[in-house]
Amino acid sequence: MSFLRKKRVFALLFITFLLFLFANSNMLGKWMYPVRYQQHIDASSQTYGVDRFLIASIIRVESNFRPDRTSPKGAVGLMQIMPDTAEWIMELDDVPPPKTLNLDNPRDNILIGTRYIKWLLQQYDGNIVKALAAYNAGPGNVNKWLASGAWDGTFEQVDRIPFGETRHYIHRVNYYYKKYAQIYKNGW
């Protein structure tokens, strides 16, 4: 067997070994679906009683874990929070807004975004799908869709939501939620 052929066989065996190792240790899943800012996600989830996988999924869809993201509409940071929404949420908890609100700070952004998700979940009696729709399109739009019968608030009827962006958003968050819950069920 020539040297080049031996080298190819070795490379193939090594790649096969790595794939086996990844597949059997959940390392591949963690590599494909990484989660950053786990400490902040855990702290905020515990503070407000919101599922950590839900928060991680929202962050993945909103900013792909990039704290420097700003949307064309002005939403800021990991969870893409509008500054006026952040100030309003802080007032809900009787926390005076700081002189400068730093939504680029991952800890603060996740804490405020998680508090907002908690508020939305309370408004929609724990219905995650409605809360996600409201997080993306605003509670006013969701309330109109529900009142008019355009959408019944269920995941099964998400395709009836009038905003394509919101339909896609809910599907994406659901996708990542399932991935994170499976991959990280034993911890980050």
GROMACS .gro file of C-alpha atoms in nm:
model
  188
    1MET     CA    1   0.000   0.000   0.000
    2SER     CA    2   0.144   0.336  -0.100
    3PHE     CA    3   0.214   0.610   0.153
    4LEU     CA    4  -0.055   0.834   0.004
    5ARG     CA    5  -0.314   0.557   0.024
    6LYS     CA    6  -0.220   0.482   0.386
    7LYS     CA    7  -0.256   0.850   0.465
    8ARG     CA    8  -0.607   0.860   0.312
    9VAL     CA    9  -0.715   0.548   0.501
   10PHE     CA   10  -0.583   0.693   0.825
   11ALA     CA   11  -0.764   1.023   0.761
   12LEU     CA   12  -1.089   0.841   0.687
   13LEU     CA   13  -1.058   0.631   1.004
   14PHE     CA   14  -0.979   0.941   1.208
   15ILE     CA   15  -1.280   1.130   1.071
   16THR     CA   16  -1.502   0.828   1.137
   17PHE     CA   17  -1.372   0.813   1.494
   18LEU     CA   18  -1.441   1.184   1.548
   19LEU     CA   19  -1.793   1.153   1.409
   20PHE     CA   20  -1.857   0.854   1.638
   21LEU     CA   21  -1.721   1.048   1.935
   22PHE     CA   22  -1.933   1.354   1.857
   23ALA     CA   23  -2.248   1.153   1.794
   24ASN     CA   24  -2.220   0.957   2.115
   25SER     CA   25  -2.119   1.236   2.350
   26ASN     CA   26  -2.364   1.512   2.250
   27MET     CA   27  -2.061   1.723   2.160
   28LEU     CA   28  -2.180   1.759   1.802
   29GLY     CA   29  -2.513   1.901   1.918
   30LYS     CA   30  -2.342   2.150   2.148
   31TRP     CA   31  -2.106   2.246   1.869
   32MET     CA   32  -2.392   2.297   1.619
   33TYR     CA   33  -2.623   2.469   1.869
   34PRO     CA   34  -2.403   2.663   2.108
   35VAL     CA   35  -2.545   2.873   2.389
   36ARG     CA   36  -2.361   3.176   2.521
   37TYR     CA   37  -2.431   3.382   2.835
   38GLN     CA   38  -2.555   3.075   3.023
   39GLN     CA   39  -2.498   3.238   3.365
   40HIS     CA   40  -2.714   3.537   3.274
   41ILE     CA   41  -2.982   3.317   3.119
   42ASP     CA   42  -2.992   3.094   3.428
   43ALA     CA   43  -3.000   3.390   3.669
   44SER     CA   44  -3.280   3.567   3.480
   45SER     CA   45  -3.477   3.245   3.433
   46GLN     CA   46  -3.462   3.175   3.805
   47THR     CA   47  -3.543   3.534   3.900
   48TYR     CA   48  -3.855   3.547   3.685
   49GLY     CA   49  -3.953   3.179   3.663
   50VAL     CA   50  -3.919   3.156   3.286
   51ASP     CA   51  -3.784   2.845   3.111
   52ARG     CA   52  -3.414   2.892   3.034
   53PHE     CA   53  -3.445   2.708   2.702
   54LEU     CA   54  -3.715   2.953   2.596
   55ILE     CA   55  -3.487   3.249   2.675
   56ALA     CA   56  -3.192   3.088   2.495
   57SER     CA   57  -3.414   3.018   2.192
   58ILE     CA   58  -3.539   3.375   2.178
   59ILE     CA   59  -3.183   3.505   2.197
   60ARG     CA   60  -3.073   3.268   1.921
   61VAL     CA   61  -3.351   3.387   1.690
   62GLU     CA   62  -3.331   3.755   1.782
   63SER     CA   63  -2.955   3.811   1.772
   64ASN     CA   64  -2.772   3.479   1.738
   65PHE     CA   65  -2.604   3.563   2.071
   66ARG     CA   66  -2.453   3.889   1.940
   67PRO     CA   67  -2.500   4.164   2.198
   68ASP     CA   68  -2.408   4.439   1.951
   69ARG     CA   69  -2.713   4.383   1.730
   70THR     CA   70  -2.952   4.670   1.667
   71SER     CA   71  -3.256   4.631   1.444
   72PRO     CA   72  -3.365   4.887   1.185
   73LYS     CA   73  -3.658   4.969   1.417
   74GLY     CA   74  -3.424   5.036   1.710
   75ALA     CA   75  -3.444   4.710   1.908
   76VAL     CA   76  -3.118   4.653   2.092
   77GLY     CA   77  -2.898   4.371   2.216
   78LEU     CA   78  -2.928   3.999   2.263
   79MET     CA   79  -3.305   3.992   2.309
   80GLN     CA   80  -3.370   4.286   2.076
   81ILE     CA   81  -3.546   4.505   2.331
   82MET     CA   82  -3.689   4.842   2.236
   83PRO     CA   83  -3.553   5.106   2.477
   84ASP     CA   84  -3.901   5.236   2.565
   85THR     CA   85  -4.016   4.880   2.639
   86ALA     CA   86  -3.713   4.832   2.864
   87GLU     CA   87  -3.792   5.148   3.061
   88TRP     CA   88  -4.158   5.046   3.094
   89ILE     CA   89  -4.065   4.695   3.215
   90MET     CA   90  -3.827   4.839   3.472
   91GLU     CA   91  -4.105   5.065   3.601
   92LEU     CA   92  -4.329   4.760   3.639
   93ASP     CA   93  -4.091   4.628   3.902
   94ASP     CA   94  -4.055   4.970   4.065
   95VAL     CA   95  -3.695   4.986   3.951
   96PRO     CA   96  -3.607   5.341   3.856
   97PRO     CA   97  -3.452   5.353   3.508
   98PRO     CA   98  -3.082   5.438   3.519
   99LYS     CA   99  -2.966   5.762   3.360
  100THR     CA  100  -2.832   5.563   3.069
  101LEU     CA  101  -2.990   5.235   2.981
  102ASN     CA  102  -2.725   4.996   2.852
  103LEU     CA  103  -2.916   4.734   2.660
  104ASP     CA  104  -2.588   4.628   2.499
  105ASN     CA  105  -2.491   4.477   2.833
  106PRO     CA  106  -2.578   4.105   2.807
  107ARG     CA  107  -2.675   4.067   3.173
  108ASP     CA  108  -2.910   4.367   3.170
  109ASN     CA  109  -3.055   4.284   2.829
  110ILE     CA  110  -3.134   3.925   2.925
  111LEU     CA  111  -3.279   4.031   3.260
  112ILE     CA  112  -3.509   4.291   3.102
  113GLY     CA  113  -3.604   4.063   2.811
  114THR     CA  114  -3.685   3.779   3.048
  115ARG     CA  115  -3.898   4.011   3.261
  116TYR     CA  116  -4.086   4.117   2.949
  117ILE     CA  117  -4.145   3.754   2.848
  118LYS     CA  118  -4.276   3.685   3.199
  119TRP     CA  119  -4.517   3.977   3.166
  120LEU     CA  120  -4.636   3.851   2.827
  121LEU     CA  121  -4.684   3.500   2.964
  122GLN     CA  122  -4.894   3.645   3.246
  123GLN     CA  123  -5.103   3.844   2.997
  124TYR     CA  124  -5.171   3.533   2.790
  125ASP     CA  125  -5.232   3.289   3.079
  126GLY     CA  126  -4.904   3.105   3.024
  127ASN     CA  127  -4.963   3.048   2.650
  128ILE     CA  128  -4.609   3.050   2.513
  129VAL     CA  129  -4.720   3.077   2.150
  130LYS     CA  130  -4.926   3.390   2.216
  131ALA     CA  131  -4.643   3.538   2.423
  132LEU     CA  132  -4.393   3.475   2.143
  133ALA     CA  133  -4.626   3.629   1.887
  134ALA     CA  134  -4.661   3.935   2.110
  135TYR     CA  135  -4.285   3.953   2.168
  136ASN     CA  136  -4.238   3.971   1.792
  137ALA     CA  137  -4.542   4.164   1.667
  138GLY     CA  138  -4.654   4.345   1.982
  139PRO     CA  139  -4.942   4.268   2.217
  140GLY     CA  140  -5.174   4.507   2.032
  141ASN     CA  141  -5.148   4.308   1.710
  142VAL     CA  142  -5.190   3.976   1.888
  143ASN     CA  143  -5.497   4.101   2.074
  144LYS     CA  144  -5.649   4.218   1.742
  145TRP     CA  145  -5.586   3.879   1.578
  146LEU     CA  146  -5.739   3.694   1.868
  147ALA     CA  147  -6.041   3.924   1.895
  148SER     CA  148  -6.114   3.913   1.522
  149GLY     CA  149  -6.074   3.536   1.500
  150ALA     CA  150  -5.788   3.569   1.252
  151TRP     CA  151  -5.584   3.343   1.482
  152ASP     CA  152  -5.688   3.123   1.774
  153GLY     CA  153  -5.361   3.148   1.967
  154THR     CA  154  -5.248   2.789   1.911
  155PHE     CA  155  -4.932   2.657   1.756
  156GLU     CA  156  -5.140   2.440   1.523
  157GLN     CA  157  -5.292   2.755   1.372
  158VAL     CA  158  -4.976   2.969   1.357
  159ASP     CA  159  -5.005   2.977   0.978
  160ARG     CA  160  -5.318   3.192   1.017
  161ILE     CA  161  -5.119   3.478   1.177
  162PRO     CA  162  -5.138   3.772   0.935
  163PHE     CA  163  -4.766   3.864   0.969
  164GLY     CA  164  -4.532   3.625   0.788
  165GLU     CA  165  -4.241   3.743   1.002
  166THR     CA  166  -4.428   3.646   1.319
  167ARG     CA  167  -4.525   3.305   1.182
  168HIS     CA  168  -4.163   3.238   1.090
  169TYR     CA  169  -4.042   3.372   1.426
  170ILE     CA  170  -4.263   3.134   1.625
  171HIS     CA  171  -4.153   2.836   1.417
  172ARG     CA  172  -3.786   2.926   1.459
  173VAL     CA  173  -3.808   2.978   1.836
  174ASN     CA  174  -3.994   2.646   1.865
  175TYR     CA  175  -3.726   2.471   1.659
  176TYR     CA  176  -3.440   2.601   1.875
  177TYR     CA  177  -3.635   2.536   2.194
  178LYS     CA  178  -3.664   2.168   2.105
  179LYS     CA  179  -3.296   2.148   2.010
  180TYR     CA  180  -3.177   2.318   2.330
  181ALA     CA  181  -3.407   2.113   2.552
  182GLN     CA  182  -3.271   1.793   2.396
  183ILE     CA  183  -2.904   1.887   2.381
  184TYR     CA  184  -2.874   2.066   2.715
  185LYS     CA  185  -3.116   1.862   2.926
  186ASN     CA  186  -2.827   1.763   3.153
  187GLY     CA  187  -2.687   2.116   3.179
  188TRP     CA  188  -2.497   2.367   2.975
   0.00000   0.00000   0.00000
